[in-house]
mmCIF file of C-alpha atoms and ligand atoms in Angstrom:
data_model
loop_
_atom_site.group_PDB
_atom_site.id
_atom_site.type_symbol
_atom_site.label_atom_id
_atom_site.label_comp_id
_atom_site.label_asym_id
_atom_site.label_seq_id
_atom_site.Cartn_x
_atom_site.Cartn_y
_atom_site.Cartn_z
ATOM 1 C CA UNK A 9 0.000 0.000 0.000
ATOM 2 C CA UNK A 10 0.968 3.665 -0.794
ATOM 3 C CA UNK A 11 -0.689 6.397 -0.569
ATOM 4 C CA UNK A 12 0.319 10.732 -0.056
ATOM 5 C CA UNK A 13 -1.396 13.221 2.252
ATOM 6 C CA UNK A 14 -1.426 16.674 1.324
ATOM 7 C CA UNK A 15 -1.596 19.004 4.626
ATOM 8 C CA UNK A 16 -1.963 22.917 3.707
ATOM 9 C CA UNK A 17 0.352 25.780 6.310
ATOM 10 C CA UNK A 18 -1.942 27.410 8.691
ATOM 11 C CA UNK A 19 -2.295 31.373 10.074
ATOM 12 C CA UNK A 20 -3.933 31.040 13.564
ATOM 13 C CA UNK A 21 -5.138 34.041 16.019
ATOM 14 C CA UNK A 22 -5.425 36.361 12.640
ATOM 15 C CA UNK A 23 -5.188 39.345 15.421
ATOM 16 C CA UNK A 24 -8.007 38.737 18.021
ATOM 17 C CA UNK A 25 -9.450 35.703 17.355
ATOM 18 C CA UNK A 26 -6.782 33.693 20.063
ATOM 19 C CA UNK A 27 -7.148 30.364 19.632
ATOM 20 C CA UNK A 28 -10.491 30.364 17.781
ATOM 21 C CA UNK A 29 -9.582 31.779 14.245
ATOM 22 C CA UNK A 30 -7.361 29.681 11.668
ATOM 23 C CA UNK A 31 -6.364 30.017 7.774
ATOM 24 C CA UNK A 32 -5.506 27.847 5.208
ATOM 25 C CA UNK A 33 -2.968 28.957 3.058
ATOM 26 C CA UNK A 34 -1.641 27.307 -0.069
ATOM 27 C CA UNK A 35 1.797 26.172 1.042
ATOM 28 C CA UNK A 36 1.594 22.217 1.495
ATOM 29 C CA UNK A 37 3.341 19.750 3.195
ATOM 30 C CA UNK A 38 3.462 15.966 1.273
ATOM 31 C CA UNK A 39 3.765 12.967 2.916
ATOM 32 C CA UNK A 40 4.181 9.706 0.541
ATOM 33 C CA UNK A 41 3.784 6.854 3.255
ATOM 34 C CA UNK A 42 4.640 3.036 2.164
ATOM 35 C CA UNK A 43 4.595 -0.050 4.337
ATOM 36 C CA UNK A 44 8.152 -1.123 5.301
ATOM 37 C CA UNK A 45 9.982 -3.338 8.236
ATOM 38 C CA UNK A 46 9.803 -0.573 10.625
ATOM 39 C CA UNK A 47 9.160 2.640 11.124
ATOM 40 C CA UNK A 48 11.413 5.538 9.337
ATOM 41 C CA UNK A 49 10.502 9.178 8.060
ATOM 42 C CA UNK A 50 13.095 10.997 5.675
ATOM 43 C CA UNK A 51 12.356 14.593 5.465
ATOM 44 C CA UNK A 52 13.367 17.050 1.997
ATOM 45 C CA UNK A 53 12.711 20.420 2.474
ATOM 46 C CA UNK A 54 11.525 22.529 5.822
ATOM 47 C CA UNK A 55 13.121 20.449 8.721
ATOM 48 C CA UNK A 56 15.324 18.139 6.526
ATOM 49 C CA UNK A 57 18.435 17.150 9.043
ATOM 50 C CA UNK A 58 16.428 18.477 12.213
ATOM 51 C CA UNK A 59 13.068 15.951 12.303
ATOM 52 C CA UNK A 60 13.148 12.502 13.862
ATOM 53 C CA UNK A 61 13.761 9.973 11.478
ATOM 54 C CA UNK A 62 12.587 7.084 13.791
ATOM 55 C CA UNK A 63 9.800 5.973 15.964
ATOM 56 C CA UNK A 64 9.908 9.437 17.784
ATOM 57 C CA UNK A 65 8.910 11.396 14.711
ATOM 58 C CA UNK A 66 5.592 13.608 15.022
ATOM 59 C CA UNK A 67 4.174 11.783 12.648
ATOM 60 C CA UNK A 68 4.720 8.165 13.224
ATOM 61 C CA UNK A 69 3.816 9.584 16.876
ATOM 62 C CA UNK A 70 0.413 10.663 15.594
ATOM 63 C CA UNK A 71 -0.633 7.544 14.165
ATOM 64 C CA UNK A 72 0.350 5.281 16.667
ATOM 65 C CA UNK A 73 -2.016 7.427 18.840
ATOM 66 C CA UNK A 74 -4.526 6.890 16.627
ATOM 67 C CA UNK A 75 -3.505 3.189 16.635
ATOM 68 C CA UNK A 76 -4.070 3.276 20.289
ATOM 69 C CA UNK A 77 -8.020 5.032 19.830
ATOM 70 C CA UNK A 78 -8.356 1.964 17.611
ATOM 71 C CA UNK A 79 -7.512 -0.464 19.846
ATOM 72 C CA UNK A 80 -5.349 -2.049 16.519
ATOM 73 C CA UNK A 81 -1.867 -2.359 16.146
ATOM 74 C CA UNK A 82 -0.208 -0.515 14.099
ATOM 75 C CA UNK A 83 2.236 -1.573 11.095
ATOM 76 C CA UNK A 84 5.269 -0.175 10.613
ATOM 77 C CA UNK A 85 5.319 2.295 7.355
ATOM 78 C CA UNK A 86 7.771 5.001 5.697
ATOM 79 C CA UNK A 87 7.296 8.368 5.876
ATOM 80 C CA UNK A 88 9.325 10.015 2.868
ATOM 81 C CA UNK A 89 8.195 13.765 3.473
ATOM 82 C CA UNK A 90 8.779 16.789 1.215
ATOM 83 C CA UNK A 91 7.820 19.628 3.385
ATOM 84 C CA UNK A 92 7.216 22.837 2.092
ATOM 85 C CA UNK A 93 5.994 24.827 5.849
ATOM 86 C CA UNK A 94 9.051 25.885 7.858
ATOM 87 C CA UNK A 95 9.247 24.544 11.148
ATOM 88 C CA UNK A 96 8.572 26.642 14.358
ATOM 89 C CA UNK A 97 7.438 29.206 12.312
ATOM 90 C CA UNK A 98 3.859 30.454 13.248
ATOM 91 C CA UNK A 99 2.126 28.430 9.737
ATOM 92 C CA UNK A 100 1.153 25.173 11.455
ATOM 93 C CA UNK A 101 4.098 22.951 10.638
ATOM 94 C CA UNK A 102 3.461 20.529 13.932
ATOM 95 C CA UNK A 103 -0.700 20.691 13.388
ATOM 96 C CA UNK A 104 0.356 19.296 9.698
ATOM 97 C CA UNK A 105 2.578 16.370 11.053
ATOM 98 C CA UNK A 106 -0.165 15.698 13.193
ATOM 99 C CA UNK A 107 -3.248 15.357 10.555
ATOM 100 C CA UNK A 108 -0.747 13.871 8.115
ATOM 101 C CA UNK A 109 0.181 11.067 11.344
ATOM 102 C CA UNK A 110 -2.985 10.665 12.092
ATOM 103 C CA UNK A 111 -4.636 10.416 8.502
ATOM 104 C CA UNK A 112 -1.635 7.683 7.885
ATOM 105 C CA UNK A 113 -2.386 5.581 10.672
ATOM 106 C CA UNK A 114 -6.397 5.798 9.943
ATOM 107 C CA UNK A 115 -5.891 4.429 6.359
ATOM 108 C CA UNK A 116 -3.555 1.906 6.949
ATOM 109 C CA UNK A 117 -6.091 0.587 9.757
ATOM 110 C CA UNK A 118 -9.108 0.744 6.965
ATOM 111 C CA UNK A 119 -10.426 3.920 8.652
ATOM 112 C CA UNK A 120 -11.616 3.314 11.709
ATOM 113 C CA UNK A 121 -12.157 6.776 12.561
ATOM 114 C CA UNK A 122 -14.396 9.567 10.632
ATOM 115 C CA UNK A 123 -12.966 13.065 9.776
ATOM 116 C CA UNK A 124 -13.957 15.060 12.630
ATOM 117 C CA UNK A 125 -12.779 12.261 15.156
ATOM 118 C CA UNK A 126 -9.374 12.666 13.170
ATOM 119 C CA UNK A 127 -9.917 16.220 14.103
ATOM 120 C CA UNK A 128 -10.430 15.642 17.616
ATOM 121 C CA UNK A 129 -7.774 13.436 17.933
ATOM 122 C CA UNK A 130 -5.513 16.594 16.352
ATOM 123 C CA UNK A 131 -6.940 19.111 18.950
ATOM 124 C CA UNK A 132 -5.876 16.738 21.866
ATOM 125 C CA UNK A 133 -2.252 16.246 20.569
ATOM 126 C CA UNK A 134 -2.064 20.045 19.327
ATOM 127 C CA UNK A 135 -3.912 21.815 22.639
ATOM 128 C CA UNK A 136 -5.582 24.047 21.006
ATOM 129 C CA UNK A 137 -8.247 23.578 17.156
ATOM 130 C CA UNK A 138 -7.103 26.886 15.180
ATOM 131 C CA UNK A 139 -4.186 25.302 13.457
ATOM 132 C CA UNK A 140 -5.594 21.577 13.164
ATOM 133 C CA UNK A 141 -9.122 23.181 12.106
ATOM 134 C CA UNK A 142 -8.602 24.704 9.639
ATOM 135 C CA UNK A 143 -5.420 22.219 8.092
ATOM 136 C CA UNK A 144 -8.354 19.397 8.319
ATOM 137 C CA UNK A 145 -11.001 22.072 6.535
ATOM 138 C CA UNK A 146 -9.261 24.741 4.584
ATOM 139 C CA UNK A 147 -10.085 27.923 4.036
ATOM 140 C CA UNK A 148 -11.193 30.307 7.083
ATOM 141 C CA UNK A 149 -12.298 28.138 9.854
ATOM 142 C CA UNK A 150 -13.449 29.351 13.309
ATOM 143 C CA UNK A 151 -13.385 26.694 16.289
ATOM 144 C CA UNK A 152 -13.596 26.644 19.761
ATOM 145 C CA UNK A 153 -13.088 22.983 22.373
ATOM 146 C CA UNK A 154 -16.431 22.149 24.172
ATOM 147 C CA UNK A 155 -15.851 19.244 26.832
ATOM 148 C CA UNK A 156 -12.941 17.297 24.842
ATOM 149 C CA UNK A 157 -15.239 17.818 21.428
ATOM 150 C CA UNK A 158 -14.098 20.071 18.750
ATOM 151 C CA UNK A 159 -17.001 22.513 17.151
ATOM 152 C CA UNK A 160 -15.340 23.994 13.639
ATOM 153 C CA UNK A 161 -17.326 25.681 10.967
ATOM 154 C CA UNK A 162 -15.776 26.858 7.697
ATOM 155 C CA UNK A 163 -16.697 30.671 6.644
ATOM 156 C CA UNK A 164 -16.844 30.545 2.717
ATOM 157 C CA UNK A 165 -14.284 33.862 2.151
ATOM 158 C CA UNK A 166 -13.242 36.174 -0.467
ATOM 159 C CA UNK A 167 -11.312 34.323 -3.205
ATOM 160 C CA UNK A 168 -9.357 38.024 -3.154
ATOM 161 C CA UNK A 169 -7.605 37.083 0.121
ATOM 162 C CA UNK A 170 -3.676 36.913 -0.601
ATOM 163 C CA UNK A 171 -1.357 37.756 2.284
ATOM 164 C CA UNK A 172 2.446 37.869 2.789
ATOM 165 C CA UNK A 173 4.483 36.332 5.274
ATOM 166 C CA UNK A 174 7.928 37.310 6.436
ATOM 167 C CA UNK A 175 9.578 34.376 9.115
ATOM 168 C CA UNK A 176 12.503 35.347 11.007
ATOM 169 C CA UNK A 177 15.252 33.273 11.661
ATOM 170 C CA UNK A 178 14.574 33.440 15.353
ATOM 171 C CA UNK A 179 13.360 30.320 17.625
ATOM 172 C CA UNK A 180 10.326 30.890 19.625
ATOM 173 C CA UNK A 181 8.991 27.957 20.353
ATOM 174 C CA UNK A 182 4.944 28.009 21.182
ATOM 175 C CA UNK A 183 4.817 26.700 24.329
ATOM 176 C CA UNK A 184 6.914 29.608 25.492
ATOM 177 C CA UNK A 185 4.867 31.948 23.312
ATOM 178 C CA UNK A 186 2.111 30.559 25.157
ATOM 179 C CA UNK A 187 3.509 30.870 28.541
ATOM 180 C CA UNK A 188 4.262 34.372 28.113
ATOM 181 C CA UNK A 189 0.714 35.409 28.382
ATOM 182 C CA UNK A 190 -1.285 36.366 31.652
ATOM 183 C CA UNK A 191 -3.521 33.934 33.433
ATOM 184 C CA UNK A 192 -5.785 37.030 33.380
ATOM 185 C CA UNK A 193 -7.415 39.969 31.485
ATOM 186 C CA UNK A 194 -9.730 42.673 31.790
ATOM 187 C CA UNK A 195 -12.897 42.545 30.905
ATOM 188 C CA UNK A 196 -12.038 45.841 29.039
ATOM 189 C CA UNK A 197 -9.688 43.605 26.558
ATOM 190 C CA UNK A 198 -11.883 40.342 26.216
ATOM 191 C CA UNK A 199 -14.833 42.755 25.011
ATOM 192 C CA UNK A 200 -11.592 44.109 22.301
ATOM 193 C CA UNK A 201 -11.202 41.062 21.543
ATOM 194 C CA UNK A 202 -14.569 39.431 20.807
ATOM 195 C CA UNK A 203 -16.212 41.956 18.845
ATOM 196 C CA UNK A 204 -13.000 42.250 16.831
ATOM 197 C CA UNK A 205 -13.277 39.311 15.776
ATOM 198 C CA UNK A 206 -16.515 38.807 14.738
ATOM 199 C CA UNK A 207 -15.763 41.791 12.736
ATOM 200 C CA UNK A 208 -12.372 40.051 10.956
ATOM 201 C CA UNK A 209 -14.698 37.005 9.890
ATOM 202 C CA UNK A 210 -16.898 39.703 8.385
ATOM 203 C CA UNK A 211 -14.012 41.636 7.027
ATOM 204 C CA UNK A 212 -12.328 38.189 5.591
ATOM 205 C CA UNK A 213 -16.184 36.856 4.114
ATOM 206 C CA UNK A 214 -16.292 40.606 2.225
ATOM 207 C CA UNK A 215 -12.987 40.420 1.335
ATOM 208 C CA UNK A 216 -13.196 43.900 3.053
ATOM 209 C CA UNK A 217 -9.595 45.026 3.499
ATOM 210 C CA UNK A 218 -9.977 48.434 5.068
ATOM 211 C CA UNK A 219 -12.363 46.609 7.660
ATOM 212 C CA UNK A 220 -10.250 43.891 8.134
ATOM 213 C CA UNK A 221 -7.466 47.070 8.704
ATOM 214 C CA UNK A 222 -9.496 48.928 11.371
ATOM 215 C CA UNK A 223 -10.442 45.285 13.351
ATOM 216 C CA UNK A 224 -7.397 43.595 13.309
ATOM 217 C CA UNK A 225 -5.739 44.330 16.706
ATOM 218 C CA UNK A 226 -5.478 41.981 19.357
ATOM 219 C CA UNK A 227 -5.292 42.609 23.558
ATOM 220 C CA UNK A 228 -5.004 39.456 24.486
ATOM 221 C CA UNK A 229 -1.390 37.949 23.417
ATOM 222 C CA UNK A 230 0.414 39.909 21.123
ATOM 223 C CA UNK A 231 1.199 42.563 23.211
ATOM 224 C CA UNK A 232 3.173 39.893 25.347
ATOM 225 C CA UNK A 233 4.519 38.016 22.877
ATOM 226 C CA UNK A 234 5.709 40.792 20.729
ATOM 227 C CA UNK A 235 8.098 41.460 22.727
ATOM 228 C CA UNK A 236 9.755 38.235 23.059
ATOM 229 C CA UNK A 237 10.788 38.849 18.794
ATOM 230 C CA UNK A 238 13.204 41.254 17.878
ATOM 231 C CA UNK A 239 11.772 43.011 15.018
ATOM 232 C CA UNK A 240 8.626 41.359 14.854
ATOM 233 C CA UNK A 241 6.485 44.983 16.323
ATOM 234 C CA UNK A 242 8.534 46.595 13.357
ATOM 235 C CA UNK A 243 8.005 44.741 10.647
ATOM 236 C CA UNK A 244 4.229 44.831 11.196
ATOM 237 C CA UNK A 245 4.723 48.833 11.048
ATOM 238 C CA UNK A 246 6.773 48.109 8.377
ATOM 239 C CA UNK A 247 4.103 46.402 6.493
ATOM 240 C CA UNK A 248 1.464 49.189 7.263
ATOM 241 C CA UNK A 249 3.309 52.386 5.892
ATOM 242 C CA UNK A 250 4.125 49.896 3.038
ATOM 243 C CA UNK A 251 0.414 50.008 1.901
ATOM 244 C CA UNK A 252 -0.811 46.847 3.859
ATOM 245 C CA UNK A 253 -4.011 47.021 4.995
ATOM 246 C CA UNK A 254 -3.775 44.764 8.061
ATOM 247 C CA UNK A 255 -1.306 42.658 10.366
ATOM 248 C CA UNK A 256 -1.018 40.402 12.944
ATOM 249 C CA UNK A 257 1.140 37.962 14.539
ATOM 250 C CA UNK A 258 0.801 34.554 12.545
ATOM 251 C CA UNK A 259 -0.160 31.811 14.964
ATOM 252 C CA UNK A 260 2.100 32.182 18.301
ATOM 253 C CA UNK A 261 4.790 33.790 16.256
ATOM 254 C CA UNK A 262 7.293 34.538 15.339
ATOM 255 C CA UNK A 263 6.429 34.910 11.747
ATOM 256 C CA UNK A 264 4.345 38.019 10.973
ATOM 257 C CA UNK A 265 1.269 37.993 8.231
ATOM 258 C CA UNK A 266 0.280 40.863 6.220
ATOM 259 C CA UNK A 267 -2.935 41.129 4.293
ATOM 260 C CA UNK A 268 -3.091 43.286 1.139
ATOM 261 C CA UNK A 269 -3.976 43.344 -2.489
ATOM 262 C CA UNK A 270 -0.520 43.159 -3.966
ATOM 263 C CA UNK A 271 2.583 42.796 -2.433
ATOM 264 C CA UNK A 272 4.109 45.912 -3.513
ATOM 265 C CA UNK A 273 7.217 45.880 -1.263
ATOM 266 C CA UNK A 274 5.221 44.402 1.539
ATOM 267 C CA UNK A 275 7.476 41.643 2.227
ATOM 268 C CA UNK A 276 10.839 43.656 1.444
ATOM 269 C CA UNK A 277 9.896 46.236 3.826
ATOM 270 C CA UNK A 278 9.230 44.093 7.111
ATOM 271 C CA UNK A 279 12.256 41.576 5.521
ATOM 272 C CA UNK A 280 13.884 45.096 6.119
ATOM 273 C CA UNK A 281 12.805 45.571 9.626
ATOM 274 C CA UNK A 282 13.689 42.034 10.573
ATOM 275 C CA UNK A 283 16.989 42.652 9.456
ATOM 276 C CA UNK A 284 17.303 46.333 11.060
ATOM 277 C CA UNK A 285 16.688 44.356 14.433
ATOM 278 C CA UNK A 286 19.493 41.824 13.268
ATOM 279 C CA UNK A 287 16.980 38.926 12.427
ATOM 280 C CA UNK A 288 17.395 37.187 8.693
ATOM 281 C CA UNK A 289 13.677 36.895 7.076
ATOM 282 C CA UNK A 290 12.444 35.189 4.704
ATOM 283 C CA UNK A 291 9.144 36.319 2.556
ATOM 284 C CA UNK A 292 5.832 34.174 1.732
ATOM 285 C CA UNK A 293 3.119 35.359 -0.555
ATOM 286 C CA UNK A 294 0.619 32.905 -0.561
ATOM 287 C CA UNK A 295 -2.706 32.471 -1.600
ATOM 288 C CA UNK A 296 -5.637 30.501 0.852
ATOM 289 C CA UNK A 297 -6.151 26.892 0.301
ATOM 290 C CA UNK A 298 -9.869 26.164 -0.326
ATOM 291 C CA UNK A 299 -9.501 22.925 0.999
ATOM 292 C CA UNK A 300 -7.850 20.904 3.758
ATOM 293 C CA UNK A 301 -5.762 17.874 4.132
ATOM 294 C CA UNK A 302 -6.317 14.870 1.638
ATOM 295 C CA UNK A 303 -5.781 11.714 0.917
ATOM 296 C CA UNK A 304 -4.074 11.050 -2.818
ATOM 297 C CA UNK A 305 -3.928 7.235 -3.734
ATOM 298 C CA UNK A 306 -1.543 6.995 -6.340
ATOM 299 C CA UNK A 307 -0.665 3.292 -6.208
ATOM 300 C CA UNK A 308 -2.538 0.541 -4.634
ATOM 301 C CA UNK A 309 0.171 -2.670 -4.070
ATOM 302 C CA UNK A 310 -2.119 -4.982 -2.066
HETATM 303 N N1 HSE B 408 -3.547 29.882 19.096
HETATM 304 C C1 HSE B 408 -2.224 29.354 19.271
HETATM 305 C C2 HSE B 408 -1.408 30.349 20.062
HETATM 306 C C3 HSE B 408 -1.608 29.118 17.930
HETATM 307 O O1 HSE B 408 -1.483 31.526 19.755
HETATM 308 O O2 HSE B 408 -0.704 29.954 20.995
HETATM 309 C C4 HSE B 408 -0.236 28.514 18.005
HETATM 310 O O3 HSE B 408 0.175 28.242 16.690
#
């Protein structure tokens, strides 16, 4: 048996929707996974030389834990991965080893699980749904955890929406991103927060840019987190006085996403700012990705 899953990068938080808002975007991680004597993952691309190659890899991890839901055992496959979503990077690389893991070991176990208990199953091994969401979906996909159960609707959006991403070359991993923030906040920035982001799904469905511009501040993390990345505050002022129309931290950081309608020295000018703080940065312009993580069966041995 061999089959490839297609995972798309993720934008999560998009500004003030914390852990509730996620994007699709068209930059895809491929997985090509064959039965062999045991299990091995070979990485090209994003994370080549840095992922586990063995049992310990996120992915082999993943399915055995779906393995383990099953109740089945597991057999031992290949991972040969050509990744295309730079690790640690704020654009869901560890939500896409996770859906590809899990989507490996559901298919070689002749699907015991359905799509949104795959989903689940992300959530619990991610922590939070607004990477795994919308990587399992596509396109703009707001979710929230209600007792151990993921709820995730997809908001049909403008087909307008490009944005541009510049990634540092600075290490923050999430979990410190995460533990940066406050166990609490005023009421004053939770009511910011929520009827901002109403107003970016509104902004994203109308492809309304200047909305999207006005709404998309945040209270609630970026303020901490910001300053944990050198250059990362500048490059999203950067971005504005280069004629984006809105910004936010992508995800936890430390990458930085700028929407706009073309990229008219978008990217150069917070590359710029990275650099100004003495960060390298690289520059995305991507598109959103319609649709989520599949399944392509190009040969069938067995
Ligand atoms: N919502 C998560 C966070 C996304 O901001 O910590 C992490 O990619």
């Amino acid at each position: 048996m061999k089959f490839t899953i297609n995972v798309p990068a993720t934008s999560a938080n998009l500004g003030p929707g914390f852990d509730a808002l996620g994007l699709a975007l068209d930059l895809w991680n491929e997985t090509t996974i064959s039965l062999a004597k045991e299990f091995a993952a070979h990485v090209t691309g994003e994370g080549a030389g840095r992922l586990a190659s063995g049992k310990n890899n996120l992915i082999v991890r993943a399915a055995q834990r779906l393995a383990e839901g099953a109740g089945k055992p597991l057999p031992p496959f290949h991972a040969e991965c050509v990744n295309h979503i730079p690790l640690s990077s704020g654009m869901g690389s560890s939500s896409a080893a996770i859906i590809t893991g899990l989507m490996a070991g559901n298919t070689l176990l002749e699907n015991p699980f359905s799509r949104e208990e795959i989903l689940n199953l992300a959530c619990d091994m991610e922590g939070h749904p607004d990477n795994v969401a919308p990587a399992m979906m596509g396109g703009l996909v707001v979710s929230t955890m209600e007792r151990g159960e993921v709820i995730a609707r997809k908001i049909p959006i403008s087909t307008d929406i490009h944005v541009t991403i510049a990634l540092p070359d600075f290490y923050l991993p999430t979990k410190q991103a995460r533990a940066a923030l406050p166990k609490k906040v005023s009421m004053k920035n939770a009511i910011h927060n929520i009827s901002r982001t109403a107003l970016v799904v509104e902004a994203l469905r109308n492809g309304d840019l200047d909305l999207l511009g006005k709404v998309m501040t945040d209270k609630l993390h970026q303020p901490y987190r910001l300053r944990l990345i050198p250059g990362a505050a500048q490059a999203m002022s950067a971005a504005k006085d280069a004629g984006a129309s809105a910004v936010a931290l992508s995800g936890a950081g430390p990458s930085v996403i700028a929407f706009s309608t073309g990229e008219a020295g978008v990217g150069e000018s917070m590359k710029r700012a990275y650099e100004a703080a003495g960060v390298d940065a690289r520059i995305f312009r991507l598109g959103v990705a319609g649709r989520g993580a599949e399944l392509e069966r190009r040969e069938l041995e067995n």
